[in-house]
Amino acid sequence: MFMNGATERPDRSPEKLSGGRRAIAHLDLDAFFASVEERLDPSLEGKPVIVGGGERGVVSTANYIARRYGVHSAMPMRTARRLCPHAVYVRGSYSVYKEYSSRLMTLLGEYSPLVEQVSLDEAYVDLTGTERLFGPVVATAREIQRRVDEELSLSISVGLAANKLVAKVASDFEKPRGFTVVRPGEEAAFLAPLPVERLPGVGPVLLGRLRDRGVATVGDLAQVPFELMRLSFGEAGEVLAHRARGIDPRGVTPRETVKSISRETTFQEDVTDTELLESSLLELAEDVCRRLRRRRLQARTVTVKIRYSDFATHTRSHTLAKPADVDEIFFREVLALFRKGRTRRYRIRLVGVGVSNLVPRCWQDDLFDQELPLLRELGLKLDLIREKYGRNAIRRGAAESSSSPPGSGGAPSGDGSSSG
Ligand code: TTP
Ligand code: MG
């Protein structure tokens, strides 16, 4: 019916997988953060490794050895230490994981233009129609798994099926180093024996309600008539009824374009010093603007966020007459917004800068503007130098003093681009 490990049966001609239908691979790195740590420090081999800690004090992930002791993601570190006191505990570093993540996504992009990144370590790849270039899709999926192993030194689990839902369940079927192929027409039979909570979308609450109705496996759920599912659970019930039968019409859609870019800083001690606050804001603005340019985008709306010591949070936005990607323009706006927006005399706990209303960069716009191209050229040159020599290679006057603010540390507490 389906295959895992290396036990492919030749009589089932798996290379026909995509014949007339879609062939979708779902790939998910095994114990991602912990595997990266093991790779960077060979002395960790064979030991339980637990990555986590930080502000929230929870486990990010545990390698498979540590999982044998019952340690898992989101568990309090205290509990992990009790269950597995002899594990190696690592704080982890997000930037390193990010780097591995982008290497994975770049590799996947070699096989299809349709790569949908779901999280740092997980993506769908639509391999439909790639046979001409790369040969049978099962062999291609195998090759991807082998290359991730060789080039990233990380193990990844792969599921291959005619739709996203089944591919995802398949990649999780035999972790770690899983390789599971579900051929067209065999989706429902593959899913049927699995516990119903293995279906994406069945969370703890729904699981309780399903169990109350005597539904334990996906097969049990597939027996429930569509109409009854809709009456019991509404629209979600209908989706679930389809999923239980291995039906999923969703396509693989490359990540949506970014809708906003933002960064914020939480001070270690709440701050009143205006100079320090403003220079921190400019530093954030500089960073946001650099990301904007790197994505070849321009923004029209600038937002400044202020959180006071009592956690009251105020944001203030301004929309420019036309999109921009030049530091100086944002600096002006950010300072103006901050000065207008700081209406309380409380100490400040956090400041943030965001841009939204993004559009692709359009050089022609500025032919009418004498000043902008020069400023932009300066910004791009600074970006290049920073990329080559590191972020701190060059700092402009105002951002200077906040590089290590006395008594604040200015640890970035959140940053990101949001989409959707
Ligand atoms: P997952 O793919 O969910 O987990 P994993 O890769 O560690 O293990 P698996 O082999 O089961 O896929 O998440 C990827 C990374 O995301 C994980 O290594 C750490 C991080 N993460 C958290 O920080 N917190 C969490 O609660 C989870 C689930 C993941
Ligand atoms: Mg994973």
Coordinates of C-alpha atoms in Angstrom, one line a residue, residues 68-327:
R68 CA 13.4 8.5 25.0
Y69 CA 13.3 10.0 28.4
G70 CA 10.1 11.8 27.7
V71 CA 11.6 15.2 26.9
H72 CA 9.7 17.1 24.2
S73 CA 9.3 20.6 22.7
A74 CA 7.5 23.2 24.8
M75 CA 8.2 21.3 28.1
P76 CA 9.5 23.5 30.9
M77 CA 13.3 23.1 31.2
R78 CA 12.8 22.2 34.9
T79 CA 10.9 19.1 33.9
A80 CA 13.4 18.2 31.2
R81 CA 16.3 18.5 33.8
R82 CA 14.4 16.2 36.1
L83 CA 13.6 13.6 33.4
C84 CA 17.1 13.7 31.8
P85 CA 19.6 15.3 34.1
H86 CA 22.6 13.9 32.2
A87 CA 21.6 15.5 28.9
V88 CA 23.7 18.2 27.3
Y89 CA 21.8 21.5 27.5
V90 CA 22.3 24.1 24.9
R91 CA 20.9 27.6 24.6
G92 CA 21.0 27.5 20.8
S93 CA 21.4 30.4 18.4
Y94 CA 18.6 31.4 16.1
S95 CA 20.8 32.9 13.4
V96 CA 22.7 29.7 12.9
Y97 CA 19.4 27.8 12.5
K98 CA 18.1 30.4 10.1
E99 CA 21.2 29.9 8.0
Y100 CA 20.7 26.2 7.8
S101 CA 17.0 26.8 7.0
S102 CA 17.8 29.0 4.1
R103 CA 20.4 26.5 2.8
L104 CA 17.7 23.8 2.9
M105 CA 15.2 26.1 1.0
T106 CA 17.8 27.0 -1.6
L107 CA 18.5 23.3 -2.2
L108 CA 14.7 22.5 -2.6
G109 CA 14.4 25.4 -5.0
E110 CA 16.7 23.5 -7.4
Y111 CA 14.0 20.9 -7.9
S112 CA 10.9 23.0 -8.4
P113 CA 9.7 26.6 -8.5
L114 CA 6.9 25.5 -6.3
V115 CA 8.4 25.4 -2.8
E116 CA 6.2 26.3 0.1
Q117 CA 8.2 26.9 3.3
V118 CA 6.0 26.2 6.3
S119 CA 8.5 26.8 9.1
L120 CA 12.2 27.0 9.5
D121 CA 12.7 23.3 8.9
E122 CA 9.7 22.2 6.9
A123 CA 8.5 22.7 3.3
Y124 CA 6.3 21.3 0.6
V125 CA 7.8 20.8 -2.9
D126 CA 5.5 20.2 -5.9
L127 CA 7.5 17.8 -8.0
T128 CA 4.7 17.3 -10.6
G129 CA 6.2 17.3 -14.1
T130 CA 9.8 17.2 -13.0
E131 CA 10.4 13.7 -14.5
R132 CA 11.8 15.1 -17.7
L133 CA 14.5 17.0 -15.9
F134 CA 15.3 14.8 -12.9
G135 CA 13.8 11.3 -13.6
P136 CA 11.2 9.5 -11.5
V137 CA 9.8 11.6 -8.6
V138 CA 10.5 8.9 -6.0
A139 CA 14.2 8.9 -7.0
T140 CA 14.2 12.7 -7.0
A141 CA 12.8 12.8 -3.5
R142 CA 15.5 10.3 -2.4
E143 CA 18.1 12.4 -4.0
I144 CA 17.0 15.4 -2.1
Q145 CA 17.1 13.4 1.2
R146 CA 20.6 12.2 0.4
R147 CA 21.8 15.7 -0.6
V148 CA 20.5 17.2 2.7
D149 CA 22.4 14.5 4.5
E150 CA 25.6 15.1 2.6
E151 CA 25.6 18.9 2.1
L152 CA 24.0 20.0 5.3
S153 CA 24.9 17.0 7.4
L154 CA 21.3 16.9 8.7
S155 CA 18.8 14.1 8.5
I156 CA 15.4 14.9 7.0
S157 CA 12.2 12.9 6.8
V158 CA 10.3 12.8 3.5
G159 CA 6.7 12.1 2.6
L160 CA 5.6 11.8 -1.0
A161 CA 2.0 11.7 -2.1
A162 CA -0.6 13.2 -4.4
N163 CA -1.6 16.0 -2.0
K164 CA -0.2 18.1 0.8
L165 CA -2.2 16.5 3.6
V166 CA -1.1 12.9 2.9
A167 CA 2.5 14.0 2.1
K168 CA 2.7 15.7 5.5
V169 CA 1.3 12.8 7.4
A170 CA 3.7 10.5 5.4
S171 CA 6.8 12.5 6.3
D172 CA 5.9 12.2 10.0
F173 CA 5.1 8.4 9.6
E174 CA 8.6 7.1 10.3
K175 CA 10.7 9.8 11.7
P176 CA 13.7 10.2 11.9
R177 CA 15.1 9.6 8.4
G178 CA 11.7 8.5 7.3
F179 CA 10.9 8.0 3.6
T180 CA 7.3 7.2 3.0
V181 CA 5.6 7.1 -0.4
V182 CA 1.8 6.9 -0.7
R183 CA 0.6 6.1 -4.2
P184 CA -2.5 7.7 -5.7
G185 CA -5.7 5.9 -4.8
E186 CA -4.2 4.6 -1.6
E187 CA -4.5 7.7 0.5
A188 CA -7.5 6.7 2.5
A189 CA -6.1 3.2 3.2
F190 CA -2.8 4.7 4.4
L191 CA -4.5 7.1 6.8
A192 CA -7.2 4.7 8.1
P193 CA -5.2 2.9 10.9
L194 CA -3.6 6.1 12.2
P195 CA -4.8 7.7 15.4
V196 CA -7.2 10.5 14.5
E197 CA -5.0 13.2 16.1
R198 CA -2.4 12.6 13.4
L199 CA -4.6 14.5 11.0
P200 CA -3.4 18.1 10.8
G201 CA -6.2 20.2 12.2
V202 CA -7.3 17.8 15.0
G203 CA -6.2 19.6 18.2
P204 CA -6.9 18.6 21.8
V205 CA -10.4 20.1 21.9
L206 CA -11.7 18.5 18.7
L207 CA -9.9 15.3 19.7
G208 CA -11.9 15.2 22.9
R209 CA -15.2 15.7 21.1
L210 CA -14.3 13.0 18.5
R211 CA -13.3 10.5 21.2
D212 CA -16.6 11.1 22.9
R213 CA -18.3 10.0 19.7
G214 CA -16.2 6.8 19.6
V215 CA -13.8 8.0 16.9
A216 CA -10.3 6.8 17.6
T217 CA -8.7 6.4 14.1
V218 CA -8.8 8.3 10.9
G219 CA -10.6 5.3 9.4
D220 CA -13.3 5.7 12.1
L221 CA -13.7 9.4 11.1
A222 CA -13.9 8.5 7.4
Q223 CA -17.0 6.4 8.3
V224 CA -18.9 9.4 9.6
P225 CA -21.2 10.7 6.8
F226 CA -20.3 14.1 5.4
E227 CA -23.6 15.6 6.4
L228 CA -23.2 14.6 10.0
M229 CA -19.7 16.1 10.1
R230 CA -21.1 19.3 8.8
L231 CA -23.9 19.4 11.2
S232 CA -21.5 18.6 14.1
F233 CA -18.6 20.8 13.3
G234 CA -19.7 23.2 10.6
E235 CA -17.4 24.1 7.7
A236 CA -14.3 22.7 9.6
G237 CA -16.2 19.4 9.8
E238 CA -16.5 19.2 6.1
V239 CA -12.8 19.9 5.6
L240 CA -12.1 17.2 8.1
A241 CA -14.4 14.7 6.5
H242 CA -12.4 15.2 3.3
R243 CA -9.1 14.9 5.0
A244 CA -10.1 11.7 6.7
R245 CA -10.7 10.3 3.3
G246 CA -7.3 11.5 2.1
I247 CA -8.7 14.3 0.0
D248 CA -7.0 17.7 0.0
P249 CA -7.4 20.2 -2.8
R250 CA -4.8 22.7 -1.6
G251 CA -2.0 23.6 -4.0
V252 CA 1.6 24.2 -3.1
T253 CA 1.9 28.0 -3.0
P254 CA 5.3 29.6 -2.5
R255 CA 5.4 31.8 0.6
E256 CA 3.2 34.8 0.4
T257 CA 4.8 38.1 -0.2
V258 CA 5.9 39.9 2.9
K259 CA 3.3 42.4 4.2
S260 CA 5.4 44.1 6.8
I261 CA 8.9 44.2 8.4
S262 CA 9.5 45.1 12.0
R263 CA 12.0 45.0 14.8
E264 CA 11.8 45.8 18.4
T265 CA 14.0 46.1 21.4
T266 CA 13.2 45.3 25.0
F267 CA 15.5 47.1 27.4
Q268 CA 17.0 45.1 30.3
E269 CA 16.0 48.0 32.5
D270 CA 13.2 50.4 31.7
V271 CA 14.6 53.6 30.2
T272 CA 13.7 57.3 30.3
D273 CA 16.8 58.7 28.6
T274 CA 15.5 60.3 25.4
E275 CA 18.9 60.1 23.6
L276 CA 19.2 56.4 24.3
L277 CA 15.6 55.7 23.2
E278 CA 16.0 57.7 20.0
S279 CA 19.3 56.1 19.1
S280 CA 17.8 52.7 19.7
L281 CA 14.9 53.6 17.4
L282 CA 17.3 54.7 14.7
E283 CA 19.2 51.5 15.0
L284 CA 16.0 49.5 14.6
A285 CA 14.9 51.7 11.7
E286 CA 18.3 51.2 10.0
D287 CA 17.9 47.4 10.3
V288 CA 14.3 47.4 9.1
C289 CA 15.3 49.5 6.2
R290 CA 18.2 47.2 5.3
R291 CA 15.9 44.2 5.2
L292 CA 13.5 46.2 3.1
R293 CA 16.2 46.8 0.5
R294 CA 17.4 43.3 0.6
R295 CA 14.0 42.1 -0.4
R296 CA 13.9 44.7 -3.1
L297 CA 10.9 46.4 -1.5
Q298 CA 9.8 49.9 -0.6
A299 CA 7.4 50.9 2.1
R300 CA 4.8 53.6 2.5
T301 CA 3.8 53.3 6.1
V302 CA 6.1 53.7 9.1
T303 CA 5.0 52.6 12.6
V304 CA 6.7 53.2 15.9
K305 CA 5.7 51.2 19.0
I306 CA 6.3 52.3 22.6
R307 CA 5.7 50.0 25.5
Y308 CA 5.8 51.6 28.9
S309 CA 6.9 50.0 32.2
D310 CA 3.3 49.3 33.0
F311 CA 3.0 47.4 29.7
A312 CA 0.6 49.9 28.2
T313 CA 1.6 49.8 24.5
H314 CA 1.0 52.6 22.1
T315 CA 1.7 52.6 18.3
R316 CA 1.7 55.5 15.9
S317 CA 1.9 55.3 12.2
H318 CA 2.4 57.6 9.3
T319 CA 1.9 57.0 5.6
L320 CA 4.3 58.7 3.2
A321 CA 3.2 60.3 0.0
K322 CA 5.2 57.7 -1.9
P323 CA 7.1 54.5 -1.1
A324 CA 10.6 54.8 0.1
D325 CA 13.6 52.6 1.0
V326 CA 16.1 55.2 2.2
D327 CA 17.3 55.3 5.8

